[in-house]
mmCIF file of C-alpha atoms in Angstrom:
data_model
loop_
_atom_site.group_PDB
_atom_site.id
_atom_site.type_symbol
_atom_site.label_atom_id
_atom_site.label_comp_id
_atom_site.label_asym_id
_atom_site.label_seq_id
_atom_site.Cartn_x
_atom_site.Cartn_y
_atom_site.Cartn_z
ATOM 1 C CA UNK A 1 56.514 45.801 51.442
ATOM 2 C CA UNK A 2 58.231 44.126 54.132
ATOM 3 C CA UNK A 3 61.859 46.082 53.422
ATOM 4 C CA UNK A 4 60.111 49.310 53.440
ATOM 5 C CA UNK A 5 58.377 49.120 56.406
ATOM 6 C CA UNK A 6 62.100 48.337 57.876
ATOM 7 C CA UNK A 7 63.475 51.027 55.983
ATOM 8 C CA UNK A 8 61.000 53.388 57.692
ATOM 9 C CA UNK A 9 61.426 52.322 60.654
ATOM 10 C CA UNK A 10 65.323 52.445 60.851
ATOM 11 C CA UNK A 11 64.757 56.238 59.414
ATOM 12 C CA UNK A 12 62.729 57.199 62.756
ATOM 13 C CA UNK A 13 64.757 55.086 64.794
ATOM 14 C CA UNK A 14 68.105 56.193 63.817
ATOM 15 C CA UNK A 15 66.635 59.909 65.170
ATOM 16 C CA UNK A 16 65.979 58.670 68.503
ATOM 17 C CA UNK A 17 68.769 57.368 70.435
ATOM 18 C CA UNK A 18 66.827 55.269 73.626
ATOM 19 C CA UNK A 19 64.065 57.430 74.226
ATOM 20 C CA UNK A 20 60.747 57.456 73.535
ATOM 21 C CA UNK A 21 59.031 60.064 71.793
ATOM 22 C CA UNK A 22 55.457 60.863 71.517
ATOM 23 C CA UNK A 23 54.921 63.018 68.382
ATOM 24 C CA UNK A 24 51.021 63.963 68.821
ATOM 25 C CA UNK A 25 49.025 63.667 72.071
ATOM 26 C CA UNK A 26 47.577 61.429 75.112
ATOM 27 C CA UNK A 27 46.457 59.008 72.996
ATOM 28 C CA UNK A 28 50.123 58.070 72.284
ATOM 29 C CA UNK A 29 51.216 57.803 75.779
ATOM 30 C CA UNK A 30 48.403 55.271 76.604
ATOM 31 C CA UNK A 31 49.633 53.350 73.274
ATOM 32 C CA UNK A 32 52.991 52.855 74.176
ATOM 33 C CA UNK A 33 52.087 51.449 77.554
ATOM 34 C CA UNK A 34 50.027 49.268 75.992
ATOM 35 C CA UNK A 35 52.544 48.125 74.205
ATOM 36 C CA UNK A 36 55.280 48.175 77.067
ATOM 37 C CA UNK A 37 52.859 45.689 78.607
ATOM 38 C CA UNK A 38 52.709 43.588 75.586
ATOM 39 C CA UNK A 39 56.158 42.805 75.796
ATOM 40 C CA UNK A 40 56.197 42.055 79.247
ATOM 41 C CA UNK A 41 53.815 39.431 78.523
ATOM 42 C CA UNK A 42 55.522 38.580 75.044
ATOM 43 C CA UNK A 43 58.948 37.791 77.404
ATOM 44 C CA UNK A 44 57.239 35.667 80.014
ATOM 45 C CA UNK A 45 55.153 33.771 77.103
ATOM 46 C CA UNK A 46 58.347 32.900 75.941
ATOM 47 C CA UNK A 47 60.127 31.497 79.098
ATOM 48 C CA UNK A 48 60.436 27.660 79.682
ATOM 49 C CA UNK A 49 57.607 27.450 82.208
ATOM 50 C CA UNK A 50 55.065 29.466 79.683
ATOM 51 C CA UNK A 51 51.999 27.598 79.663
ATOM 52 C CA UNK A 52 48.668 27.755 77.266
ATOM 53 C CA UNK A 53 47.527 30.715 79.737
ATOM 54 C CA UNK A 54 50.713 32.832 79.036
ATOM 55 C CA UNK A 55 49.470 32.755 75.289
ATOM 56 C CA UNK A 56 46.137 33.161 76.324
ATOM 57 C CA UNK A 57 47.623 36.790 77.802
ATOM 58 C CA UNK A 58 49.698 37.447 75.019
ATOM 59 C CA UNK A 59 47.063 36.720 72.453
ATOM 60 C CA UNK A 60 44.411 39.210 74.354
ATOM 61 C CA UNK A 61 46.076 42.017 73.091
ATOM 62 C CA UNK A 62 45.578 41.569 69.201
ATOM 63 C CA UNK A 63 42.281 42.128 67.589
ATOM 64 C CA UNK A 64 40.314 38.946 66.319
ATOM 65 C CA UNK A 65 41.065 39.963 62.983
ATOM 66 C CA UNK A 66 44.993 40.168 63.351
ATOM 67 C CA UNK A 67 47.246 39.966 60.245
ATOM 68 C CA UNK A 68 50.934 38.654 61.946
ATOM 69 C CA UNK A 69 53.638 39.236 59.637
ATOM 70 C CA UNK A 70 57.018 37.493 60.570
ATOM 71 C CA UNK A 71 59.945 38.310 59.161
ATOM 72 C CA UNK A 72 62.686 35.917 59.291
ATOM 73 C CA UNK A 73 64.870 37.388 56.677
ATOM 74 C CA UNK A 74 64.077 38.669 53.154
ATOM 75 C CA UNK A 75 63.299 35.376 51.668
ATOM 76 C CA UNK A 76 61.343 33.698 54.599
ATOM 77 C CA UNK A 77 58.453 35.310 55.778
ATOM 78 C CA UNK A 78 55.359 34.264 57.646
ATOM 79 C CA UNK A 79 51.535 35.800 57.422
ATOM 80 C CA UNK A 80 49.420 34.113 59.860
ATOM 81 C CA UNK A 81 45.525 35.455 59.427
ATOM 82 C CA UNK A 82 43.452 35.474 62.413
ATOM 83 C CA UNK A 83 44.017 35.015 66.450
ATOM 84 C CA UNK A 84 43.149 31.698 67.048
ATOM 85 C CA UNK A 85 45.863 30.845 63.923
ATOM 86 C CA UNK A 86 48.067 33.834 65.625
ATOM 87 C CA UNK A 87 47.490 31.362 69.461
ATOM 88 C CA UNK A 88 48.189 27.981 67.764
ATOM 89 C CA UNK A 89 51.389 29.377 65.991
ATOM 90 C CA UNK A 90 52.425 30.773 69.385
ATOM 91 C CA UNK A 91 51.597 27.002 71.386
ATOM 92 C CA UNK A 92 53.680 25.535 68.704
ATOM 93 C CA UNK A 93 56.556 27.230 70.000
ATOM 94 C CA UNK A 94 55.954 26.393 73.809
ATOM 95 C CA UNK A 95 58.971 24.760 75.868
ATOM 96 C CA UNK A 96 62.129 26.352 72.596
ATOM 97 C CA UNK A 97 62.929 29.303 75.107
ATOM 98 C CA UNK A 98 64.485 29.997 78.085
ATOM 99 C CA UNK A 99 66.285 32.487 80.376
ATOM 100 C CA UNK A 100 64.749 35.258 77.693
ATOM 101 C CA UNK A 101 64.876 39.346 78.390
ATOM 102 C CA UNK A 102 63.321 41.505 76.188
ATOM 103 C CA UNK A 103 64.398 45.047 75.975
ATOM 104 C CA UNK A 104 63.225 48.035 74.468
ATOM 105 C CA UNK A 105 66.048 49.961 73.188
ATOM 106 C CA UNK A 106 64.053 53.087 71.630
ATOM 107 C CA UNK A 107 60.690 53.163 70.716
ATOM 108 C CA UNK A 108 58.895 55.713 68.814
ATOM 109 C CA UNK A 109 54.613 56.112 69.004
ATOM 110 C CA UNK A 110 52.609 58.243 66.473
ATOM 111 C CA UNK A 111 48.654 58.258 66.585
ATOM 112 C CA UNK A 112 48.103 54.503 66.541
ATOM 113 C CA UNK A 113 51.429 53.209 65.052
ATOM 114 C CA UNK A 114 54.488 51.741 67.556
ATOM 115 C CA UNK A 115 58.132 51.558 66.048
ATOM 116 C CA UNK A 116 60.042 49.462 68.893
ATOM 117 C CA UNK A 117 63.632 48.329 68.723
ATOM 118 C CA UNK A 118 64.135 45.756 70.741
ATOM 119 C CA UNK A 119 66.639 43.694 72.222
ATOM 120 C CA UNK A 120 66.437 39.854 72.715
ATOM 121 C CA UNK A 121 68.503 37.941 75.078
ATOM 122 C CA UNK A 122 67.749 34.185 74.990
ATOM 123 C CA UNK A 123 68.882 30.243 75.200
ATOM 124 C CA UNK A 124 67.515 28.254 72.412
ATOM 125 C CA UNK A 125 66.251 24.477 72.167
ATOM 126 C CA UNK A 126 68.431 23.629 68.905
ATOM 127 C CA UNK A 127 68.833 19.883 67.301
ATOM 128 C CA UNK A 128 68.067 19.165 71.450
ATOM 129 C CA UNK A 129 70.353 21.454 72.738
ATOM 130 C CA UNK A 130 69.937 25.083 74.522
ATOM 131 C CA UNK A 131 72.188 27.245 72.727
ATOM 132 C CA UNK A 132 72.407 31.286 74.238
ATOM 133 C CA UNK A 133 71.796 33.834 71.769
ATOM 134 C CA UNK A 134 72.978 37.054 73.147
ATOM 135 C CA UNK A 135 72.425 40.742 71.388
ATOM 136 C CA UNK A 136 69.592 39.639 68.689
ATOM 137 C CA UNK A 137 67.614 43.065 67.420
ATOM 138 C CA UNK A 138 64.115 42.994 66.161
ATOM 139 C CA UNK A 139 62.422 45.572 64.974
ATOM 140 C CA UNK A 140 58.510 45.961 65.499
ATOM 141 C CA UNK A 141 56.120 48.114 63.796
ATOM 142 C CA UNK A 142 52.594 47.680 65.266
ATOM 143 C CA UNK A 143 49.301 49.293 64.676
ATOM 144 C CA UNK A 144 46.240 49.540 67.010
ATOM 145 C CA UNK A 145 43.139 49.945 66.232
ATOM 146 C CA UNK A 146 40.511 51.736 67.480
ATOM 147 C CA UNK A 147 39.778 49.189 70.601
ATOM 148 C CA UNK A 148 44.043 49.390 71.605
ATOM 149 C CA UNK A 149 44.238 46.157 69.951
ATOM 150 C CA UNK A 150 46.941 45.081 67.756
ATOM 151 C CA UNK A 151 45.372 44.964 64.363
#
């Protein structure tokens, strides 16, 4: 399921070259701010000096009943069930980031679905050492639900 939700989403993306595109109504406009300010909060939850309360923020905008699906490659995946699993998964990873920009490269919004390229700029705590990694691209497919909650 995992490689064809990334094949869809490199289909829409590869028709949208850095702009975003709202394909129904007002709705979609007030999704994909929502999720502009997600990851404004995602980037700063990530920074060195993140704290409990920057995943406190970041956390507020699932739903209770989140199902996170990480993606490492094909053979490495992640499904963490629930927010407070989705908040202690996030603390874990407090203090292995630094210097980090997030950008949104293109982004596409339909109804309640976001298709975000983005493009991650970071220095890495590795084996005790902070390594840069420069150019990484992730690609996010969120839903919302009905409350503008990640679901």
């Amino acid at each position: 399921m995992h490689f064809l939700n990334f094949l869809f989403a490199i289909m829409f993306l590869g028709h949208f070259n850095g702009n975003e595109t709202n394909t129904t109504g007002v709705n979609d406009t007030t999704i994909g701010d929502i999720f502009k300010q997600y990851i404004q909060i995602r980037e700063r939850s990530w920074q060195l000096n993140a704290s409990e309360k920057s995943i406190d923020e970041l956390v507020s905008f699932y739903d209770d009943s989140i199902q996170y699906n990480h993606v490492i490659k094909k053979d490495l995946t992640f499904t963490i069930r629930g927010k407070y699993e989705l908040k202690k998964a996030f603390e874990n990873h407090l203090g292995e980031t630094k210097d980090v920009t997030i950008k949104i490269v293109t982004i596409m919004v339909k109804q309640n679905i976001v298709i975000a390229e983005l493009l991650v700029n970071r220095t890495v705590l590795k084996k005790g050492k902070w390594e840069k990694e420069r150019g990484n691209t992730f690609i996010n497919i969120v839903e919302f639900n009905e409350k503008k909650k990640i679901s």
